[in-house]
Short mmCIF file of C-alpha atoms in Angstrom, two decimals:
data_model
loop_
_atom_site.label_atom_id
_atom_site.label_comp_id
_atom_site.label_asym_id
_atom_site.label_seq_id
_atom_site.Cartn_x
_atom_site.Cartn_y
_atom_site.Cartn_z
CA MET A 1 -11.30 -68.87 43.13
CA ALA A 2 -11.50 -71.02 46.37
CA THR A 3 -13.98 -70.41 49.21
CA LYS A 4 -14.47 -72.11 52.73
CA THR A 5 -17.34 -74.93 53.07
CA GLY A 6 -19.07 -72.45 55.39
CA GLY A 7 -19.50 -69.86 52.82
CA GLU A 8 -17.05 -67.75 54.36
CA LYS A 9 -14.54 -65.96 51.88
CA GLU A 10 -10.86 -66.09 52.69
CA ASP A 11 -7.92 -64.32 50.92
CA PRO A 12 -7.94 -65.91 47.50
CA GLU A 13 -4.76 -68.05 46.65
CA LEU A 14 -3.69 -68.90 42.93
CA VAL A 15 -3.27 -72.49 42.69
CA GLU A 16 -2.88 -72.68 39.07
CA THR A 17 -1.91 -70.55 36.12
CA PRO A 18 -5.01 -70.84 33.56
CA ASP A 19 -4.71 -68.33 30.20
CA ARG A 20 -5.04 -64.94 31.31
CA MET A 21 -6.52 -61.68 29.63
CA LEU A 22 -6.17 -58.03 30.51
CA SER A 23 -9.57 -56.42 30.34
CA VAL A 24 -10.26 -52.59 30.01
CA ILE A 25 -12.95 -50.94 31.97
CA GLY A 26 -14.61 -48.32 29.83
CA THR A 27 -16.82 -46.90 32.81
CA LYS A 28 -15.45 -44.69 35.50
CA MET A 29 -15.10 -46.37 39.01
CA ILE A 30 -13.57 -45.75 42.39
CA ALA A 31 -10.05 -46.66 42.56
CA ASP A 32 -9.59 -46.45 46.25
CA SER A 33 -12.80 -48.58 47.46
CA PRO A 34 -12.35 -51.41 49.48
CA ARG A 35 -13.53 -53.87 47.09
CA SER A 36 -11.63 -52.48 44.28
CA THR A 37 -8.46 -52.67 46.49
CA TYR A 38 -9.26 -56.54 47.37
CA TYR A 39 -9.44 -57.24 43.40
CA LYS A 40 -6.21 -55.29 42.78
CA ASP A 41 -4.68 -57.70 45.45
CA MET A 42 -6.13 -60.62 43.56
CA SER A 43 -4.59 -59.29 40.25
CA GLU A 44 -1.29 -58.75 41.79
CA LYS A 45 -1.28 -62.58 43.22
CA TYR A 46 -2.48 -63.55 39.84
CA ARG A 47 0.27 -61.85 38.16
CA LYS A 48 2.87 -63.26 40.45
CA GLY A 49 1.71 -66.71 39.72
CA ASN A 50 2.53 -66.17 36.04
CA GLY A 51 5.81 -64.27 36.52
CA GLU A 52 4.52 -61.73 34.29
CA TRP A 53 4.36 -57.82 35.02
CA LEU A 54 0.89 -56.52 34.57
CA LEU A 55 0.61 -52.63 35.51
CA ILE A 56 -2.42 -52.02 37.55
CA THR A 57 -3.28 -48.25 37.09
CA ILE A 58 -5.97 -45.68 36.29
CA ILE A 59 -5.73 -43.61 33.33
CA ASN A 60 -8.01 -40.48 32.46
CA TYR A 61 -9.33 -41.24 28.94
CA TYR A 62 -11.57 -38.80 27.40
CA GLY A 63 -13.27 -38.58 30.53
CA THR A 64 -13.65 -41.85 31.41
CA ILE A 65 -11.20 -44.35 33.69
CA MET A 66 -9.20 -47.21 31.89
CA GLU A 67 -7.86 -49.68 34.42
CA PRO A 68 -6.14 -52.95 33.66
CA ILE A 69 -7.90 -55.80 35.33
CA CYS A 70 -7.36 -59.75 35.28
CA VAL A 71 -9.94 -62.15 34.31
CA VAL A 72 -10.24 -63.31 38.02
CA CYS A 73 -11.76 -59.43 38.79
CA GLN A 74 -13.40 -59.25 35.50
CA ALA A 75 -16.01 -62.07 36.75
CA SER A 76 -16.54 -60.11 40.00
CA LYS A 77 -19.76 -58.77 40.71
CA MET A 78 -18.07 -55.21 41.16
CA HIS A 79 -17.68 -54.98 37.24
CA LYS A 80 -21.11 -56.47 36.34
CA GLY A 81 -22.43 -54.43 33.76
CA HIS A 82 -18.96 -52.89 32.85
CA ASP A 83 -17.93 -52.86 29.11
CA CYS A 84 -14.60 -54.88 28.94
CA SER A 85 -12.56 -55.76 26.01
CA PRO A 86 -9.09 -57.77 25.28
CA THR A 87 -6.22 -55.61 25.71
CA GLU A 88 -5.07 -55.94 22.11
CA GLU A 89 -8.70 -54.91 20.90
CA ALA A 90 -8.62 -51.86 23.27
CA ALA A 91 -5.15 -50.86 22.08
CA LEU A 92 -6.20 -51.07 18.47
CA ASP A 93 -9.09 -48.81 18.79
CA CYS A 94 -6.73 -46.49 20.92
CA LYS A 95 -4.04 -46.38 18.09
CA ASP A 96 -7.02 -45.76 15.58
CA LYS A 97 -8.29 -42.87 17.81
CA MET A 98 -4.56 -41.69 18.18
CA SER A 99 -3.66 -41.93 14.41
CA ALA A 100 -6.87 -39.93 13.66
CA ALA A 101 -5.69 -37.08 16.33
CA MET A 102 -2.37 -37.29 14.82
CA LYS A 103 -3.36 -36.87 11.13
CA VAL A 104 -5.24 -33.42 12.82
CA LEU A 105 -2.29 -32.47 14.38
CA GLN A 106 0.07 -33.06 11.45
CA HIS A 107 -2.43 -31.06 9.30
CA LYS A 108 -2.07 -28.13 11.80
CA LEU A 109 1.49 -28.53 11.89
CA GLU A 110 1.75 -28.12 7.89
CA VAL A 111 -0.54 -25.27 8.16
CA PHE A 112 1.55 -23.55 10.83
CA SER A 113 4.99 -24.41 8.98
CA LYS A 114 3.22 -22.74 5.77
CA ALA A 115 2.42 -19.91 7.95
CA ARG A 116 6.24 -19.49 9.14
CA HIS A 117 7.47 -19.68 5.60
CA SER A 118 4.89 -17.07 4.46
CA SER A 119 5.74 -14.85 7.42
CA ALA A 120 9.78 -15.33 6.42
CA ILE A 121 8.91 -14.33 2.74
CA THR A 122 6.79 -11.27 4.14
CA LEU A 123 9.58 -10.22 6.41
CA GLU A 124 12.14 -10.29 3.56
CA HIS A 125 9.68 -8.42 1.26
CA ILE A 126 8.77 -5.60 4.02
CA LYS A 127 12.83 -5.39 4.23
CA ASN A 128 13.22 -5.04 0.40
CA GLN A 129 10.32 -2.61 0.23
CA ALA A 130 11.75 -0.36 3.09
CA GLN A 131 15.01 -0.16 0.96
CA ARG A 132 13.69 0.42 -2.21
CA VAL A 133 11.46 3.05 -1.08
CA GLU A 134 13.84 4.60 0.87
CA LYS A 135 16.22 4.88 -2.27
CA GLN A 136 13.19 6.20 -4.24
CA MET A 137 12.34 8.80 -1.66
CA LYS A 138 16.04 9.97 -1.52
CA ASP A 139 16.25 10.09 -5.37
CA GLU A 140 12.83 12.13 -5.26
CA PHE A 141 13.97 14.47 -2.76
CA LEU A 142 17.37 14.87 -4.50
CA LYS A 143 15.75 15.95 -7.52
CA LEU A 144 13.54 18.50 -5.68
CA HIS A 145 16.59 19.79 -3.85
CA GLN A 146 18.29 20.02 -7.32
CA PHE A 147 15.33 21.90 -8.70
CA LEU A 148 15.15 24.31 -5.63
CA TYR A 149 18.82 24.91 -5.95
CA GLU A 150 18.68 25.82 -9.49
CA GLU A 151 15.75 27.98 -8.98
CA GLU A 152 17.28 29.60 -5.94
CA LYS A 153 20.54 30.24 -8.36
CA ARG A 154 18.26 31.65 -11.12
CA ARG A 155 16.07 34.10 -8.98
CA LEU A 156 19.55 35.50 -7.08
CA LEU A 157 21.15 35.96 -10.55
CA ALA A 158 17.92 37.84 -11.75
CA LEU A 159 18.25 39.83 -8.41
CA LYS A 160 21.82 40.44 -8.97
CA GLU A 161 21.11 41.43 -12.73
CA GLU A 162 18.47 43.85 -11.27
CA GLU A 163 20.73 45.46 -8.70
CA GLU A 164 23.71 45.95 -11.22
CA CYS A 165 21.11 47.52 -13.70
CA ARG A 166 19.67 50.02 -10.95
CA VAL A 167 23.07 50.93 -9.80
CA THR A 168 24.28 51.68 -13.47
CA ALA A 169 21.53 53.91 -14.30
CA VAL A 170 21.76 55.76 -10.92
CA ARG A 171 25.57 56.06 -11.55
CA ASN A 172 25.14 57.42 -14.90
CA ARG A 173 22.56 60.15 -13.74
CA ASP A 174 25.03 60.84 -10.84
CA ASP A 175 28.01 61.30 -13.62
CA ASP A 176 25.93 63.48 -15.52
CA ASN A 177 24.89 65.73 -12.72
CA ALA A 178 28.79 65.93 -11.84
CA GLN A 179 29.67 67.09 -15.29
CA ARG A 180 26.70 69.78 -14.90
CA ILE A 181 28.15 70.83 -11.63
CA LEU A 182 31.63 71.41 -13.16
CA CYS A 183 29.71 73.23 -16.00
CA LEU A 184 27.81 75.54 -13.71
CA THR A 185 30.94 76.07 -11.26
CA ASP A 186 32.98 77.39 -14.31
CA MET A 187 30.17 79.55 -15.47
CA ILE A 188 29.71 81.01 -11.96
CA ARG A 189 33.38 81.92 -11.85
CA THR A 190 33.28 83.53 -15.20
CA MET A 191 30.35 85.61 -13.93
CA GLU A 192 32.24 86.48 -10.77
CA GLN A 193 35.12 87.60 -12.69
CA THR A 194 33.08 89.66 -15.23
CA ILE A 195 31.29 91.38 -12.51
CA ASN A 196 34.46 92.40 -10.89
CA ALA A 197 35.85 93.65 -14.18
CA GLU A 198 35.71 97.15 -15.43
CA ASP A 199 32.63 98.27 -16.94
CA LEU A 200 33.83 98.35 -20.44
CA THR A 201 34.61 94.55 -20.13
CA LEU A 202 31.32 93.71 -18.47
CA LEU A 203 29.30 95.34 -21.19
CA GLN A 204 31.43 93.54 -24.08
CA ASN A 205 30.80 90.40 -22.07
CA PHE A 206 27.52 90.53 -20.68
CA LYS A 207 25.14 89.41 -23.79
CA ALA A 208 27.62 86.40 -24.37
CA ILE A 209 27.41 85.10 -20.58
CA ILE A 210 23.86 85.87 -20.45
CA ASP A 211 22.90 84.33 -23.49
CA GLY A 212 24.90 81.29 -22.84
CA THR A 213 23.87 77.65 -22.02
CA TRP A 214 23.50 77.84 -18.51
CA SER A 215 19.84 79.00 -18.99
CA THR A 216 19.00 76.01 -20.93
CA LEU A 217 20.50 73.45 -18.30
CA GLN A 218 17.41 71.29 -16.78
CA ASP A 219 17.12 70.40 -13.40
CA PRO A 220 18.36 66.82 -12.46
CA GLU A 221 16.31 63.79 -13.19
CA SER A 222 13.90 62.37 -10.84
CA MET A 223 15.05 59.19 -8.81
CA SER A 224 11.78 57.42 -9.48
CA GLY A 225 11.69 53.80 -10.31
CA SER A 226 15.54 53.66 -9.11
CA LEU A 227 15.05 51.00 -6.11
CA LEU A 228 15.06 47.45 -6.47
CA ASP A 229 11.39 46.04 -7.42
CA GLU A 230 11.28 43.63 -4.05
CA SER A 231 7.72 42.54 -4.46
CA LYS A 232 8.85 40.94 -7.75
CA HIS A 233 11.63 38.89 -5.90
CA LEU A 234 9.67 38.18 -2.65
CA GLY A 235 5.80 38.43 -3.44
CA ASN A 236 4.30 34.92 -3.26
CA LEU A 237 8.04 33.33 -3.72
CA LYS A 238 7.00 29.93 -2.46
CA TYR A 239 3.80 29.55 -4.41
CA LYS A 240 5.55 30.67 -7.62
CA VAL A 241 8.19 28.09 -6.99
CA TRP A 242 5.77 25.57 -6.04
CA GLU A 243 3.96 26.55 -9.36
CA LYS A 244 6.82 25.93 -11.62
CA MET A 245 7.66 22.60 -9.53
CA GLN A 246 4.75 21.04 -10.93
CA ALA A 247 6.69 20.45 -14.08
CA VAL A 248 9.06 18.11 -12.02
CA ALA A 249 6.43 17.13 -9.61
CA PRO A 250 3.34 16.19 -11.60
CA TYR A 251 0.01 15.22 -9.73
CA SER A 252 -1.43 12.00 -10.42
CA PRO A 253 -4.97 11.57 -9.49
CA VAL A 254 -4.71 7.89 -8.96
CA ILE A 255 -1.83 5.80 -7.45
CA LEU A 256 -1.54 2.13 -7.94
CA ASP A 257 -1.30 -0.17 -4.82
CA PRO A 258 1.53 -2.33 -5.10
CA ASN A 259 0.19 -4.56 -2.01
CA THR A 260 -2.44 -5.47 -4.41
CA ALA A 261 -0.89 -6.19 -7.64
CA HIS A 262 -0.63 -9.61 -9.22
CA PRO A 263 3.05 -10.87 -9.01
CA CYS A 264 3.26 -10.74 -12.76
CA LEU A 265 2.57 -7.29 -13.09
CA THR A 266 5.30 -4.57 -12.91
CA LEU A 267 4.42 -1.11 -11.62
CA SER A 268 6.68 1.85 -12.33
CA GLU A 269 8.47 3.64 -9.54
CA ASP A 270 5.93 6.29 -9.17
CA LEU A 271 3.12 3.92 -9.05
CA THR A 272 1.36 5.28 -12.01
CA SER A 273 1.83 2.65 -14.79
CA LEU A 274 1.70 -1.13 -15.12
CA ARG A 275 2.58 -3.71 -17.42
CA TYR A 276 2.61 -7.50 -17.64
CA ASN A 277 5.45 -9.43 -17.14
CA THR A 278 5.78 -13.24 -17.65
CA LEU A 279 8.20 -13.52 -14.87
CA ASN A 280 6.73 -14.11 -11.53
CA GLN A 281 8.40 -11.93 -8.99
CA GLY A 282 7.56 -14.19 -6.05
CA LEU A 283 5.71 -11.46 -3.77
CA PRO A 284 4.23 -12.35 -0.75
CA SER A 285 0.68 -14.06 -0.97
CA ASN A 286 -1.08 -11.40 1.22
CA PRO A 287 -4.82 -11.25 1.51
CA GLU A 288 -4.88 -8.00 -0.26
CA ARG A 289 -3.07 -9.32 -3.53
CA PHE A 290 -4.76 -10.60 -6.64
CA HIS A 291 -3.70 -14.11 -6.88
CA ILE A 292 -5.02 -15.30 -10.24
CA SER A 293 -5.48 -12.74 -12.87
CA ALA A 294 -3.03 -9.83 -13.65
CA GLU A 295 -5.11 -7.11 -11.65
CA VAL A 296 -4.19 -4.25 -9.46
CA LEU A 297 -6.27 -1.67 -7.61
CA GLY A 298 -5.88 2.00 -6.86
CA CYS A 299 -4.70 3.07 -3.17
CA THR A 300 -7.54 5.48 -2.68
CA ALA A 301 -11.36 4.08 -1.86
CA PHE A 302 -14.15 6.57 -3.20
CA SER A 303 -17.30 6.54 -0.95
CA SER A 304 -18.55 10.02 -2.03
CA ALA A 305 -18.22 13.10 -4.51
CA SER A 306 -17.05 12.98 -7.95
CA HIS A 307 -13.47 11.83 -9.28
CA SER A 308 -12.00 11.00 -12.55
CA TRP A 309 -8.81 9.91 -14.07
CA GLU A 310 -7.39 9.38 -17.58
CA ILE A 311 -5.65 6.47 -18.82
CA GLU A 312 -3.00 6.34 -21.71
CA VAL A 313 -3.75 2.62 -23.32
CA GLY A 314 -1.49 3.45 -26.26
CA ASP A 315 -0.76 0.14 -28.13
CA ASN A 316 -1.79 -2.08 -25.33
CA GLU A 317 -4.68 -4.58 -26.93
CA ASP A 318 -5.57 -6.33 -23.87
CA TRP A 319 -6.82 -4.47 -21.01
CA ILE A 320 -10.03 -3.91 -18.54
CA LEU A 321 -10.45 -0.55 -16.74
CA GLY A 322 -12.84 0.86 -14.51
CA LEU A 323 -13.83 0.51 -10.71
CA ALA A 324 -14.14 -2.65 -8.33
CA SER A 325 -15.51 -2.67 -4.91
CA GLU A 326 -13.01 -3.26 -2.25
CA ARG A 327 -14.40 -6.56 -1.23
CA VAL A 328 -14.26 -8.28 -4.55
CA LYS A 329 -12.62 -11.67 -4.67
CA ARG A 330 -8.94 -11.70 -4.86
CA ASP A 331 -8.10 -15.54 -4.73
CA LYS A 332 -10.61 -16.41 -7.44
CA GLU A 333 -11.15 -15.94 -11.01
CA VAL A 334 -14.44 -14.03 -11.47
CA PRO A 335 -15.91 -12.39 -14.45
CA ALA A 336 -15.38 -8.21 -14.18
CA ARG A 337 -19.04 -7.44 -14.02
CA PRO A 338 -21.18 -5.54 -11.66
CA GLU A 339 -22.62 -8.55 -9.92
CA ASN A 340 -19.21 -9.41 -8.68
CA GLY A 341 -18.39 -5.83 -7.74
CA PHE A 342 -16.77 -4.42 -11.17
CA TRP A 343 -17.85 -1.79 -13.28
CA THR A 344 -15.51 -1.85 -16.39
CA ILE A 345 -14.73 -1.70 -19.90
CA CYS A 346 -12.21 -3.89 -21.91
CA LEU A 347 -10.52 -4.27 -25.16
CA ARG A 348 -9.66 -8.11 -25.70
CA ASP A 349 -9.16 -9.91 -28.99
CA GLY A 350 -9.69 -6.57 -31.07
CA GLN A 351 -13.01 -5.80 -29.96
CA TYR A 352 -14.21 -3.48 -27.27
CA ARG A 353 -16.70 -4.28 -24.69
CA ALA A 354 -18.70 -2.97 -21.72
CA MET A 355 -18.40 -5.74 -18.84
CA ALA A 356 -21.98 -5.33 -18.29
CA THR A 357 -24.35 -8.38 -17.60
CA PRO A 358 -24.45 -9.73 -20.43
CA PRO A 359 -21.08 -8.12 -21.89
CA SER A 360 -21.98 -5.42 -24.48
CA PRO A 361 -20.05 -4.82 -27.46
CA LEU A 362 -18.94 -1.06 -27.95
CA LYS A 363 -19.30 0.91 -31.44
CA VAL A 364 -15.63 2.51 -31.51
CA GLU A 365 -14.85 3.98 -34.72
CA LYS A 366 -11.20 4.82 -34.11
CA LYS A 367 -8.65 2.95 -31.91
CA VAL A 368 -8.80 4.38 -28.35
CA GLN A 369 -5.51 5.85 -27.34
CA ARG A 370 -6.70 7.07 -23.92
CA VAL A 371 -9.67 6.38 -21.84
CA LEU A 372 -11.33 8.97 -19.42
CA VAL A 373 -12.84 7.48 -16.14
CA GLU A 374 -15.36 9.86 -14.43
CA LEU A 375 -17.17 8.53 -11.21
CA ASN A 376 -20.15 10.37 -9.56
CA TRP A 377 -20.65 8.26 -6.33
CA ASP A 378 -23.65 10.15 -5.17
CA ARG A 379 -25.59 9.85 -8.63
CA GLY A 380 -24.27 6.36 -9.17
CA GLU A 381 -22.63 6.83 -12.27
CA VAL A 382 -19.41 5.50 -13.95
CA ILE A 383 -18.79 7.20 -17.33
CA PHE A 384 -16.20 5.99 -20.09
CA SER A 385 -15.15 8.40 -22.81
CA ASN A 386 -12.71 9.18 -25.19
CA PRO A 387 -11.06 12.62 -24.42
CA SER A 388 -9.58 12.92 -27.67
CA CYS A 389 -13.02 13.20 -29.39
CA GLN A 390 -15.10 14.01 -26.51
CA GLU A 391 -17.31 10.97 -27.02
CA ILE A 392 -18.92 8.92 -24.26
CA ILE A 393 -18.26 5.22 -24.70
CA TYR A 394 -20.30 3.84 -22.03
CA THR A 395 -22.10 4.67 -18.84
CA PHE A 396 -22.76 2.27 -15.88
CA LYS A 397 -25.85 2.99 -13.43
CA GLN A 398 -25.32 1.84 -9.91
CA VAL A 399 -26.42 2.66 -6.35
CA PHE A 400 -23.15 2.52 -4.81
CA THR A 401 -23.41 1.24 -0.90
CA GLU A 402 -19.77 0.56 -0.32
CA LYS A 403 -16.20 2.00 -1.03
CA ILE A 404 -14.87 1.42 -4.34
CA LEU A 405 -11.57 1.66 -5.96
CA PRO A 406 -9.87 2.29 -9.51
CA TYR A 407 -9.18 -1.01 -11.19
CA PHE A 408 -6.57 -2.25 -13.62
CA TYR A 409 -6.06 -5.40 -15.66
CA THR A 410 -3.72 -6.12 -18.53
CA GLN A 411 -1.57 -9.01 -20.10
CA SER A 412 0.19 -7.08 -22.58
CA LYS A 413 3.92 -5.95 -22.42
CA HIS A 414 2.63 -2.52 -23.41
CA PRO A 415 2.18 -0.33 -20.25
CA LEU A 416 -1.04 1.51 -19.16
CA ARG A 417 -0.27 4.63 -17.90
CA ILE A 418 -2.27 7.04 -15.59
CA LEU A 419 -1.98 10.70 -16.75
CA SER A 420 -1.09 13.30 -14.50
CA LYS A 421 -3.76 16.10 -13.75
CA PRO A 422 -3.11 19.98 -13.39
CA VAL A 423 -3.65 21.21 -10.12
CA MET A 424 -6.18 23.77 -9.76
CA VAL A 425 -5.73 26.50 -6.88
CA SER A 426 -8.99 28.36 -6.01
CA THR A 427 -8.21 31.97 -4.38
#
């Protein structure tokens, strides 16, 4: 840098082209100050002396200012104490930080891409669900319509038959009365003729006429019981039809929730039975679903009172039955024990066990065909029994503090079936 002999500064001139370095200031500076403008002019002349384009600008970088400068400006008092580094080094540092940021963004991109893919699967599943449920609903209502049609037909036929029976009875009585009227009319005419006859003729025929059948004729029968029994046909008609409808519309105390079922479980159309299927159905990976084991929950959570349901296990030799907390883990494999929110018994490897802590072998003399599960939430009891012999298999004692749901597990092709329950109507 050139100066006058008197120490006065003049506009700097670049008389030679030394090796140059573009430096980066890592500390915020005021770009429009006179001194900053002065050194920018110097850098511009320095650039022109080399014939190479150097961009002098200010860039906001994580709250600091990055300003390219030349080596002439770097030596000035203005930048004393500022951290400077070669452009290659600064660029490499920026590239490293940018690469790290880019990896974070790429990970987020992958997460959002998976979310969109999951959304597409979910949308398709919702569409299929709606179509399947609509078809099943129509089929069920068709059965109900058919039942009601047949029941209406049967009851109208019974009404018609009673009508015909009543009409026939009344007509028969009426025909009998008509015959008696003819008989009486003849007798009256005969008596009139006899009364008007000569005395000798009257005396000769009197006894025969007086002792005739007219005196034995009874009065017409009462019409009691001739009318239709309307109360028989109309009394509690809807209730009687509903009561009979239970044969075609049984009540299940527990309905399975298909949105919680593992993809390898196949549920029946009425959602009352399950069996294992090695073919994964490709269901959405929603948070409610069990993702590890072949498990499913009932759709109704219990938080009070008493509840019971009966499961037909039949030939199934790999099952776990009972209750589970609504907050059990569904994306991890955990033992179905009380400490994990399960109260269950099982049949595995030919042995019955209560899934307590530790698991407890159960003494069962005969193969169990049905299992009755009874929950008394208020008393904190879960009772398992064999309804065939009224024998209690095992009882859990637990103070419940949250909602619990019916729980089922199987890895057998033989189904587990929730049995229907008679509906009790109190009057």
